[in-house]
Coordinates of C-alpha atoms and ligand atoms in Angstrom, one line a residue:
Chain R
X5 CA 0.0 0.0 0.0
X6 CA 1.3 3.4 -0.9
X7 CA 1.6 5.9 1.9
X8 CA -1.2 8.3 1.1
X9 CA -2.2 11.5 3.0
X10 CA -4.7 9.6 5.2
X11 CA -2.0 7.2 6.4
X12 CA 0.4 10.1 7.1
X13 CA -2.1 11.9 9.3
X14 CA -1.8 9.1 11.8
X15 CA 2.0 9.1 12.0
X16 CA 2.2 11.8 14.7
X17 CA 0.9 9.7 17.7
X18 CA 0.5 12.7 20.0
X19 CA -1.9 14.7 17.8
X20 CA -5.6 14.0 18.0
X21 CA -7.1 13.7 14.5
X22 CA -10.1 15.9 13.6
X23 CA -12.1 14.6 10.6
X24 CA -14.9 17.0 9.4
X25 CA -17.7 15.7 7.2
X26 CA -19.7 17.8 4.8
X27 CA -21.9 17.3 1.9
X28 CA -20.4 18.2 -1.5
X29 CA -22.4 20.8 -3.4
X30 CA -24.0 22.2 -0.3
X31 CA -25.2 24.8 0.6
X32 CA -24.4 26.0 -2.9
X33 CA -23.2 24.0 -5.9
X34 CA -19.8 25.6 -6.0
X35 CA -19.1 25.8 -2.3
X36 CA -17.3 22.5 -2.2
X37 CA -13.8 23.9 -3.1
X38 CA -14.2 26.9 -0.8
X39 CA -15.2 24.8 2.2
X40 CA -12.3 22.3 1.5
X41 CA -9.8 25.2 1.5
X42 CA -11.2 26.8 4.6
X43 CA -11.2 23.5 6.5
X44 CA -7.6 22.9 5.3
X45 CA -6.4 26.3 6.5
X46 CA -8.2 25.7 9.8
X47 CA -5.9 22.7 10.2
X48 CA -8.5 20.0 10.0
X49 CA -6.7 16.7 9.5
X50 CA -9.1 14.8 7.3
X51 CA -11.9 16.2 5.2
X52 CA -14.7 13.7 4.6
X53 CA -16.6 14.6 1.5
X54 CA -20.2 13.3 1.4
X55 CA -21.4 12.4 -2.1
X56 CA -25.1 13.3 -2.1
X57 CA -27.4 10.3 -2.7
X58 CA -31.2 10.1 -3.3
X59 CA -31.6 7.4 -0.6
X60 CA -28.9 7.8 2.1
X61 CA -29.9 4.9 4.4
X62 CA -27.3 5.5 7.1
X63 CA -28.1 9.2 7.4
X64 CA -30.3 11.2 9.7
X65 CA -32.4 14.2 8.7
X66 CA -29.6 16.8 8.7
X67 CA -27.5 15.0 6.1
X68 CA -30.6 13.8 4.2
X69 CA -31.7 17.4 3.8
X70 CA -28.2 18.6 2.8
X71 CA -28.0 15.8 0.2
X72 CA -31.4 16.7 -1.2
X73 CA -30.4 20.3 -1.5
X74 CA -27.1 19.5 -3.1
X75 CA -28.8 17.2 -5.6
X76 CA -31.3 19.9 -6.5
X77 CA -28.3 22.2 -6.9
X78 CA -27.2 19.8 -9.6
X79 CA -24.3 18.0 -8.0
X80 CA -23.0 14.7 -9.3
X81 CA -20.0 12.5 -8.5
X82 CA -18.2 13.5 -11.6
X83 CA -18.7 17.2 -10.8
X84 CA -17.3 16.6 -7.3
X85 CA -14.2 15.2 -8.8
X86 CA -13.9 18.3 -11.0
X87 CA -14.3 20.6 -7.9
X88 CA -11.7 18.7 -5.9
X89 CA -9.2 18.5 -8.7
X90 CA -9.5 22.2 -9.4
X91 CA -8.1 23.1 -6.0
X92 CA -5.9 20.1 -5.4
X93 CA -2.7 22.2 -5.4
X94 CA -4.2 24.8 -3.0
X95 CA -4.0 22.6 0.1
X96 CA -2.4 19.4 1.5
X97 CA -5.2 18.0 3.6
X98 CA -6.3 14.4 3.3
X99 CA -9.7 13.8 1.6
X100 CA -11.9 10.8 2.0
X101 CA -15.1 10.4 0.0
X102 CA -18.1 8.9 1.7
X103 CA -20.9 7.6 -0.6
X104 CA -23.2 4.7 -1.2
X105 CA -22.2 1.7 -3.1
X106 CA -24.6 2.1 -6.0
X107 CA -23.2 5.6 -6.8
X108 CA -19.7 4.2 -7.3
X109 CA -20.9 1.1 -9.1
X110 CA -22.8 3.2 -11.7
X111 CA -19.8 5.5 -12.1
X112 CA -17.7 2.5 -12.9
X113 CA -15.0 1.2 -10.6
X114 CA -12.1 1.6 -13.1
X115 CA -13.1 5.2 -13.9
X116 CA -13.5 5.8 -10.1
X117 CA -10.0 4.6 -9.4
X118 CA -8.5 6.8 -12.1
X119 CA -10.4 9.9 -11.0
X120 CA -9.5 9.4 -7.4
X121 CA -5.8 9.3 -8.4
X122 CA -6.1 12.4 -10.7
X123 CA -8.0 14.6 -8.3
X124 CA -5.9 13.8 -5.2
X125 CA -8.6 12.1 -3.2
X126 CA -7.1 9.6 -0.7
X127 CA -9.7 7.2 0.3
X128 CA -13.3 5.9 0.4
X129 CA -16.0 5.1 2.9
X130 CA -18.9 3.1 1.6
X131 CA -21.2 2.1 4.5
X132 CA -23.3 -0.3 2.5
X133 CA -20.5 -2.1 0.8
X134 CA -20.3 -5.6 2.3
X135 CA -16.8 -6.6 3.4
X136 CA -16.8 -10.0 1.6
X137 CA -18.0 -8.4 -1.6
X138 CA -15.2 -5.8 -1.3
X139 CA -12.6 -8.6 -0.7
X140 CA -13.7 -10.5 -3.7
X141 CA -14.2 -7.7 -6.2
X142 CA -12.2 -4.7 -5.2
X143 CA -9.5 -5.3 -2.5
X144 CA -6.6 -5.9 -4.9
X145 CA -7.6 -3.1 -7.3
X146 CA -7.8 -0.6 -4.5
X147 CA -4.6 -1.7 -2.9
X148 CA -2.8 -1.4 -6.1
X149 CA -4.1 2.1 -6.6
X150 CA -3.2 3.1 -3.1
X151 CA -6.8 4.0 -2.2
X152 CA -7.3 3.9 1.6
X153 CA -10.6 2.2 2.4
X154 CA -12.3 2.5 5.8
X155 CA -14.8 0.1 7.1
X156 CA -17.3 0.8 9.9
X157 CA -18.0 -1.1 13.1
X158 CA -20.8 -0.5 15.6
X159 CA -21.5 -1.5 19.2
X160 CA -23.2 -4.6 17.9
X161 CA -20.4 -5.8 15.6
X162 CA -18.9 -9.1 16.8
X163 CA -15.2 -9.3 17.7
X164 CA -14.7 -11.6 14.7
X165 CA -16.2 -9.1 12.3
X166 CA -14.3 -6.2 13.9
X167 CA -11.1 -8.2 13.2
X168 CA -12.2 -8.7 9.6
X169 CA -12.9 -4.9 9.2
X170 CA -9.5 -4.2 10.7
X171 CA -7.8 -6.5 8.3
X172 CA -9.5 -5.1 5.2
X173 CA -9.2 -1.4 6.3
X174 CA -6.3 0.5 4.8
X175 CA -7.4 4.0 6.0
X176 CA -8.9 4.2 9.5
X177 CA -11.4 2.0 11.3
X178 CA -14.6 4.0 11.5
X179 CA -15.9 3.3 15.0
X180 CA -19.6 4.2 15.0
X181 CA -20.1 5.5 18.6
X182 CA -23.7 4.4 19.0
X183 CA -26.3 2.3 17.3
X184 CA -27.8 5.0 15.3
X185 CA -27.9 6.8 11.9
X186 CA -25.9 10.0 11.6
X187 CA -26.8 13.0 13.7
X188 CA -28.4 10.9 16.5
X189 CA -27.3 11.9 20.0
X190 CA -27.8 9.2 22.5
X191 CA -26.5 9.5 26.1
X192 CA -22.8 8.8 26.6
X193 CA -23.5 5.7 28.7
X194 CA -21.4 3.2 30.6
X195 CA -22.1 0.8 27.9
X196 CA -20.6 3.1 25.3
X197 CA -17.5 3.4 27.5
X198 CA -17.2 -0.4 27.7
X199 CA -17.5 -0.7 24.0
X200 CA -14.8 1.8 23.3
X201 CA -12.5 0.1 25.9
X202 CA -13.3 -3.3 24.3
X203 CA -12.1 -1.9 20.9
X204 CA -9.1 -0.3 22.5
X205 CA -8.0 -3.6 24.0
X206 CA -8.3 -5.6 20.8
X207 CA -4.9 -4.5 19.6
X208 CA -6.1 -3.7 16.1
X209 CA -3.7 -2.7 13.4
X210 CA -5.7 0.2 12.0
X211 CA -5.9 3.7 13.5
X212 CA -9.4 4.4 14.9
X213 CA -11.7 7.4 14.5
X214 CA -14.9 7.6 16.4
X215 CA -18.0 9.1 14.7
X216 CA -21.8 9.6 14.9
X217 CA -23.1 11.9 17.6
X218 CA -19.9 13.8 18.0
X219 CA -21.0 17.4 17.9
X220 CA -18.9 19.7 20.1
X221 CA -15.6 20.1 22.0
X222 CA -16.8 18.0 24.9
X223 CA -17.9 15.0 22.8
X224 CA -14.8 15.3 20.6
X225 CA -12.4 15.3 23.6
X226 CA -14.3 12.4 25.2
X227 CA -14.1 10.3 22.0
X228 CA -10.4 11.1 21.7
X229 CA -9.6 9.3 25.0
X230 CA -10.4 6.1 23.2
X231 CA -9.2 6.6 19.7
X232 CA -6.7 8.5 17.5
X233 CA -9.4 11.0 16.8
X234 CA -13.0 11.7 15.9
X235 CA -15.4 12.7 13.1
X236 CA -17.9 15.5 13.2
X237 CA -20.6 15.6 10.5
X238 CA -24.2 16.8 11.2
X239 CA -23.1 19.5 13.6
X240 CA -20.9 21.1 10.9
X241 CA -23.7 20.8 8.3
X242 CA -26.0 22.7 10.7
X243 CA -23.3 25.4 10.9
X244 CA -23.2 25.6 7.1
X245 CA -26.9 25.7 6.9
X246 CA -27.1 28.7 9.3
X247 CA -24.0 30.7 8.3
X248 CA -23.1 29.4 4.9
X249 CA -19.3 29.2 4.4
X250 CA -18.6 32.2 6.7
X251 CA -18.0 30.5 10.0
X252 CA -16.0 27.4 9.1
X253 CA -12.9 28.7 11.0
X254 CA -14.9 29.5 14.1
X255 CA -16.5 26.1 14.1
X256 CA -13.2 24.3 13.9
X257 CA -11.5 26.6 16.5
X258 CA -14.2 25.8 19.1
X259 CA -13.4 22.1 18.8
X260 CA -9.6 22.0 18.8
X261 CA -8.5 25.2 20.6
X262 CA -9.7 27.1 23.6
Chain I
X6 CA -57.9 -16.0 -0.1
X7 CA -55.8 -15.6 3.0
X8 CA -57.0 -14.0 6.2
X9 CA -56.1 -10.3 6.4
X10 CA -56.7 -10.0 2.6
X11 CA -53.5 -10.8 0.9
X12 CA -50.6 -13.3 0.7
X13 CA -48.6 -11.2 3.0
X14 CA -49.7 -13.1 6.1
X15 CA -47.7 -16.2 5.0
X16 CA -44.5 -14.3 5.5
X17 CA -45.4 -12.4 8.7
X18 CA -46.4 -15.6 10.5
X19 CA -43.0 -17.1 9.7
X20 CA -41.1 -14.0 10.6
X21 CA -42.8 -13.4 13.9
X22 CA -41.8 -16.8 15.1
X23 CA -38.3 -16.0 14.0
X24 CA -38.4 -12.7 15.9
X25 CA -39.5 -14.5 19.1
X26 CA -36.8 -17.1 18.7
X27 CA -34.3 -14.2 18.4
X28 CA -35.7 -12.8 21.6
X29 CA -36.9 -9.6 19.9
X30 CA -39.6 -7.5 21.7
X31 CA -40.3 -4.8 19.1
X32 CA -41.3 -5.2 15.4
X33 CA -41.0 -2.8 12.6
X34 CA -42.3 -3.1 9.0
X35 CA -42.7 -1.0 5.9
X36 CA -45.8 -1.1 3.8
X37 CA -47.1 0.2 0.5
X38 CA -50.6 -1.0 0.0
X39 CA -51.0 -1.5 3.7
X40 CA -51.5 -5.3 3.3
X41 CA -48.1 -6.2 4.7
X42 CA -48.6 -3.6 7.4
X43 CA -52.0 -5.3 8.3
X44 CA -50.4 -8.7 8.2
X45 CA -47.6 -7.6 10.5
X46 CA -49.9 -5.8 12.9
X47 CA -52.0 -9.0 13.0
X48 CA -49.2 -11.3 14.0
X49 CA -47.9 -8.8 16.5
X50 CA -51.4 -8.6 18.1
X51 CA -51.5 -12.4 18.2
X52 CA -48.1 -12.6 20.0
X53 CA -48.5 -9.4 22.1
X54 CA -45.5 -7.6 20.5
X55 CA -45.1 -3.9 19.9
X56 CA -45.5 -3.0 16.2
X57 CA -44.5 0.1 14.3
X58 CA -45.3 0.3 10.6
X59 CA -43.7 2.9 8.3
X60 CA -45.9 4.0 5.4
X61 CA -45.4 6.7 2.8
X62 CA -47.6 9.8 3.4
X63 CA -49.1 9.3 -0.1
X64 CA -50.0 5.7 0.6
X65 CA -51.5 6.6 4.0
X66 CA -54.0 8.7 2.0
X67 CA -54.8 6.2 -0.8
X68 CA -55.0 3.1 1.4
X69 CA -56.9 4.6 4.3
X70 CA -58.9 1.4 5.2
X71 CA -55.7 -0.4 5.9
X72 CA -54.3 2.4 8.0
X73 CA -57.5 2.1 10.1
X74 CA -57.0 -1.7 10.3
X75 CA -53.5 -1.4 11.5
X76 CA -54.5 1.1 14.2
X77 CA -57.3 -1.2 15.3
X78 CA -54.9 -4.0 15.6
X79 CA -52.8 -1.8 18.0
X80 CA -50.0 -0.9 15.6
X81 CA -48.5 2.6 15.3
X82 CA -48.4 3.9 11.7
X83 CA -45.5 6.3 11.1
X84 CA -45.6 8.4 8.0
X85 CA -42.6 8.4 5.7
X86 CA -42.2 12.0 4.4
X87 CA -39.1 11.8 2.2
X88 CA -38.8 11.3 -1.6
X89 CA -42.0 10.3 -3.3
X90 CA -43.5 9.4 0.1
X91 CA -44.4 5.9 -1.0
X92 CA -43.0 2.3 -0.5
X93 CA -39.3 3.0 -1.2
X94 CA -39.3 5.8 1.4
X95 CA -41.2 3.7 3.9
X96 CA -38.5 1.1 3.4
X97 CA -35.7 3.7 4.0
X98 CA -37.3 4.8 7.2
X99 CA -37.7 1.2 8.4
X100 CA -34.1 0.5 7.7
X101 CA -33.0 3.7 9.6
X102 CA -35.2 2.6 12.5
X103 CA -33.4 -0.8 12.6
X104 CA -30.0 0.9 12.5
X105 CA -31.2 2.9 15.6
X106 CA -32.6 -0.1 17.4
X107 CA -30.6 -3.2 16.5
X108 CA -30.9 -5.0 19.8
X109 CA -34.6 -5.3 20.7
X110 CA -36.1 -4.9 17.2
X111 CA -36.8 -7.3 14.3
X112 CA -37.5 -5.9 10.9
X113 CA -40.2 -7.8 9.1
X114 CA -39.6 -7.0 5.4
X115 CA -42.7 -7.5 3.3
X116 CA -41.3 -8.7 0.0
X117 CA -38.5 -10.7 -1.6
X118 CA -36.3 -7.6 -1.4
X119 CA -33.7 -6.1 1.0
X120 CA -30.4 -7.6 2.2
X121 CA -29.7 -11.3 2.4
X122 CA -31.3 -13.5 3.7
X123 CA -34.6 -11.6 3.3
X124 CA -35.2 -12.4 -0.4
X125 CA -34.5 -16.0 0.2
X126 CA -36.4 -16.2 3.5
X127 CA -39.5 -14.4 2.3
X128 CA -39.6 -16.6 -0.8
X129 CA -39.5 -19.7 1.4
X130 CA -42.4 -18.5 3.6
X131 CA -44.4 -17.6 0.5
X132 CA -43.6 -20.9 -1.1
X133 CA -46.8 -22.3 0.5
X134 CA -48.6 -20.8 -2.4
X135 CA -47.0 -23.0 -5.0
X136 CA -47.3 -26.0 -2.7
X137 CA -51.0 -25.5 -2.5
X138 CA -51.2 -24.8 -6.3
X139 CA -49.6 -28.2 -6.9
X140 CA -52.1 -30.0 -4.6
X141 CA -55.2 -28.2 -5.9
X142 CA -54.1 -28.5 -9.5
X143 CA -53.8 -32.3 -9.2
X144 CA -57.3 -32.5 -7.6
X145 CA -59.0 -30.3 -10.1
X146 CA -57.2 -31.1 -13.4
X147 CA -55.3 -34.3 -12.7
X148 CA -52.2 -32.5 -14.0
X149 CA -49.0 -32.2 -11.9
X150 CA -47.9 -28.9 -13.4
X151 CA -49.6 -26.0 -15.0
X152 CA -48.6 -24.6 -18.4
X153 CA -48.5 -21.0 -17.2
X154 CA -48.3 -19.2 -13.9
X155 CA -49.2 -15.5 -13.9
X156 CA -48.5 -13.1 -11.0
X157 CA -48.1 -9.4 -10.4
X158 CA -44.7 -8.1 -9.2
X159 CA -44.0 -5.3 -6.8
X160 CA -41.0 -6.6 -4.9
X161 CA -42.1 -10.0 -6.1
X162 CA -43.2 -12.0 -3.0
X163 CA -46.5 -13.3 -4.3
X164 CA -44.9 -14.2 -7.6
X165 CA -41.9 -15.9 -5.9
X166 CA -44.3 -17.9 -3.8
X167 CA -46.4 -19.0 -6.8
X168 CA -43.3 -20.0 -8.8
X169 CA -41.2 -21.5 -6.0
X170 CA -42.0 -25.2 -6.3
X171 CA -42.0 -25.0 -10.1
X172 CA -38.6 -23.3 -10.4
X173 CA -37.1 -26.5 -11.7
X174 CA -40.0 -27.5 -13.9
X175 CA -38.9 -26.3 -17.4
X176 CA -42.3 -26.9 -18.9
X177 CA -44.0 -24.3 -16.6
X178 CA -44.0 -20.8 -18.2
X179 CA -43.7 -17.9 -15.8
X180 CA -45.5 -14.7 -16.6
X181 CA -44.7 -11.7 -14.4
X182 CA -46.7 -8.5 -14.6
X183 CA -45.3 -5.2 -13.6
X184 CA -47.0 -1.9 -13.1
X185 CA -46.6 0.4 -16.2
X186 CA -48.3 3.3 -14.3
X187 CA -49.3 5.8 -17.0
X188 CA -47.2 4.0 -19.5
X189 CA -43.6 2.8 -19.7
X190 CA -42.6 5.7 -22.0
X191 CA -44.0 8.3 -19.6
X192 CA -42.1 9.5 -16.5
X193 CA -44.8 7.8 -14.4
X194 CA -44.1 4.1 -14.3
X195 CA -42.9 1.3 -12.0
X196 CA -42.0 -1.2 -14.8
X197 CA -38.6 -2.0 -13.3
X198 CA -37.5 -4.8 -15.6
X199 CA -37.9 -2.5 -18.6
X200 CA -36.8 0.8 -17.1
X201 CA -34.3 -0.6 -14.7
X202 CA -30.6 -1.4 -14.9
X203 CA -28.2 -3.4 -12.7
X204 CA -27.5 -1.8 -9.3
X205 CA -27.9 -2.0 -5.6
X206 CA -31.1 -1.0 -3.7
X207 CA -31.9 -1.7 0.0
X208 CA -29.0 -4.2 0.2
X209 CA -29.9 -6.2 -2.9
X210 CA -28.0 -6.3 -6.2
X211 CA -30.8 -6.4 -8.8
X212 CA -32.5 -4.4 -11.4
X213 CA -33.6 -0.9 -10.3
X214 CA -34.8 2.4 -11.8
X215 CA -32.0 4.8 -11.6
X216 CA -30.3 7.6 -13.5
X217 CA -26.7 7.4 -14.8
X218 CA -25.4 8.7 -11.4
X219 CA -27.1 5.8 -9.6
X220 CA -29.7 8.1 -8.0
X221 CA -32.9 6.2 -7.6
X222 CA -35.8 7.3 -9.8
X223 CA -39.1 7.8 -8.1
X224 CA -41.5 5.1 -9.4
X225 CA -45.2 5.6 -10.0
X226 CA -48.2 3.3 -10.1
X227 CA -51.9 3.7 -9.1
X228 CA -51.2 0.7 -7.0
X229 CA -49.3 1.4 -3.8
X230 CA -48.0 -2.2 -3.6
X231 CA -46.4 -2.2 -7.0
X232 CA -44.9 1.3 -6.6
X233 CA -41.3 0.2 -6.0
X234 CA -38.2 1.1 -8.0
X235 CA -36.6 -2.3 -7.6
X236 CA -37.5 -5.9 -8.1
X237 CA -36.5 -8.9 -6.0
X238 CA -33.1 -10.4 -7.2
X239 CA -34.8 -13.8 -7.9
X240 CA -37.0 -12.1 -10.5
X241 CA -34.2 -10.0 -12.0
X242 CA -32.4 -13.3 -12.5
X243 CA -35.5 -15.1 -14.0
X244 CA -36.1 -12.2 -16.4
X245 CA -32.4 -11.7 -17.4
X246 CA -31.9 -15.4 -18.1
X247 CA -35.1 -15.6 -20.1
X248 CA -36.7 -18.0 -17.7
X249 CA -39.6 -15.7 -17.1
X250 CA -41.7 -13.7 -19.5
X251 CA -42.4 -10.2 -18.3
X252 CA -45.3 -7.9 -19.2
X253 CA -46.6 -4.6 -17.8
X254 CA -50.1 -3.3 -17.3
X255 CA -51.0 0.4 -17.1
X256 CA -53.2 2.0 -14.5
X257 CA -56.1 2.0 -16.9
X258 CA -55.6 -1.6 -18.0
X259 CA -55.5 -2.7 -14.3
X260 CA -58.7 -0.8 -13.5
X261 CA -60.5 -2.4 -16.5
X262 CA -59.4 -5.8 -15.4
X263 CA -60.5 -5.2 -11.9
X264 CA -64.0 -4.3 -13.1
X265 CA -64.1 -7.3 -15.4
X266 CA -63.1 -9.7 -12.7
X267 CA -65.7 -8.3 -10.3
X268 CA -68.5 -8.6 -12.8
X269 CA -67.6 -12.0 -14.2
X270 CA -66.4 -13.8 -11.0
X271 CA -67.8 -11.7 -8.2
X272 CA -64.3 -11.1 -6.9
X273 CA -63.1 -7.6 -6.3
X274 CA -59.3 -7.9 -6.5
X275 CA -56.6 -5.7 -5.0
X276 CA -55.3 -3.1 -7.5
X277 CA -51.9 -4.9 -7.4
X278 CA -53.6 -8.2 -8.3
X279 CA -55.7 -6.5 -11.1
X280 CA -52.4 -6.0 -13.0
X281 CA -51.9 -9.7 -13.2
X282 CA -55.4 -10.2 -14.6
X283 CA -54.9 -7.3 -17.1
X284 CA -52.6 -9.4 -19.2
X285 CA -55.4 -11.9 -19.9
X286 CA -56.7 -9.2 -22.3
X287 CA -53.4 -9.0 -24.1
X288 CA -51.7 -12.4 -24.2
X289 CA -53.1 -15.3 -26.2
X290 CA -53.2 -18.8 -24.8
X291 CA -54.0 -22.2 -26.3
X292 CA -57.5 -23.5 -25.6
X293 CA -56.3 -26.4 -23.5
X294 CA -53.6 -24.5 -21.6
X295 CA -53.8 -24.8 -17.9
X296 CA -53.2 -21.2 -16.6
X297 CA -52.8 -20.4 -12.9
X298 CA -53.2 -16.8 -12.0
X299 CA -52.3 -15.7 -8.5
X300 CA -55.0 -13.8 -6.9
X301 CA -52.7 -12.1 -4.4
X302 CA -55.2 -10.0 -2.6
X303 CA -58.7 -8.6 -2.3
X304 CA -59.8 -5.1 -3.1
X305 CA -61.6 -3.7 -0.1
X306 CA -58.7 -1.4 0.5
X307 CA -59.1 0.0 -3.1
X308 CA -62.8 0.7 -3.1
X309 CA -62.4 4.4 -3.0
X310 CA -60.1 4.3 -6.1
X311 CA -62.5 1.9 -7.9
X312 CA -65.5 4.0 -7.0
X313 CA -63.8 7.2 -8.3
X314 CA -63.5 5.4 -11.7
X315 CA -66.9 3.9 -11.7
X316 CA -68.3 6.2 -14.5
X317 CA -65.6 4.9 -16.9
X318 CA -66.1 1.2 -16.5
Ligands
PLP403 C1 -52.5 -7.8 -2.8 C2 -51.0 -7.5 -3.2 N1 -50.5 -8.1 -4.2 C3 -49.2 -7.9 -4.5 C4 -48.4 -7.0 -3.8 C5 -47.0 -6.7 -4.3 O1 -46.0 -7.3 -3.5 P1 -45.3 -8.6 -4.0 O2 -44.7 -8.3 -5.4 O3 -44.2 -8.7 -3.0 O4 -46.2 -9.7 -4.0 C6 -49.0 -6.4 -2.7 C7 -48.1 -5.4 -1.9 O5 -48.6 -4.7 -1.1 C8 -50.3 -6.6 -2.4 O6 -50.9 -6.0 -1.3

């Protein structure tokens, strides 16, 4: 596996990794590049670019609505690649694309791999791509192309499956903090703590990022006790919805500084 | 005709036993026509288990009698408000609920769709239909197998059940009927096998209606139970390999067939089922052909729609 930007993010063991998710083409069609540059200059470590889908099964209302808006703005996967490629020399931040399997399947996997390379995207998250299917059809292609794939685990995932996800992951292991769709905020319970500790003690090879329900400094810091870092999505989308691209810096500052 | 008005009860009885075996205490389901919702609410009432049914807002309006039935059975009906507010969107909401509640909840899917093992499992529970066809056919005609089996296809569970025990009988011709809506060359159709291409929907790799970016196209049919942009993977396979013959019937053709069946046989069929009967007006058979047509459900739930078209038929 080539050492892409995602892998490099995890080399500094003392630094907690902040991954920010946002929906491409939202709030306006051509905001994608602007937001990437702002997040990059705010020293976000990984930018997770959501590819809007008509039927985003793993997503709560906030991301559903942003996806709908972006689609009616006219966004498409090929346009997102154009937007990312256009600014690829303006920043050095790792970019991971998050989308649903059918979008990538229709785009064509070989074309996908080529455009990922050309546009400077580093990795993929495909929540509805079954691991065995990935292993059979894509693992060797993605490895050869140096694409960092990240699989998700949840509190209900068996140890055996967690090990499998860890083995196939070449980016980071996406530790879903609670059994919920995105944007859900359940209580930080003892059970959740036990789950994080169980994962911590499994001596997995992949770096871990905790996501789902992380929405402010407190929840970010808490998650970081158990992993290399954490992922914020819906809370950032709400910020975009309210303030457009104006307060990107403030949002990030409130999480990592102060 | 099955109790609760459609074939859906065959599947829900099997799945409620499974849910109990798994120790689940809460049931969720999606429904289009409301028949699967009623069948799920019925088995939940029988076993004393909490029941939540997701239903598109549009379908809640056009299938009001079934909404009332579900409520009477003690189920909660939750409106799905996204997309075209029909069956696909109800399915999305049910899957999201299941992601939120993986421990205590079992999701009873209503057709041969969704992630493995649902298409397989639901087909097996519905296979009782072809088992009974075999027995009754022998009694009534002396023949072991029919020449043709006709069934309507939404997701494809009544069809899968009707074909199941004949899948290895090459002499049985399968005729599947999809909903053409206002016509397959309009933007208002649900004829997935004609308009669909290879892709992934709700965890199944199958044929589905989508644009070139893989965005799912909202289907349309007058019949809430056939208004689905995908088709069970079994049927996609039967169609692609040429094992099954596929037709479609428009809203108008289905309505006409429903009135014909009512006035010739005294049976008011469900709008879904009426699509299967519609092809009798189109396809020619030999005089001595034994043709089995699956009467998947009755039409009480569709009376309001039928009445509103009374002046035309
Ligand atoms: C009477 C009846 N027939 C057919 C269907 C379509 O479903 P399937 O294709 O799974 O049989 C429905 C669905 O609601 C139905 O109520």
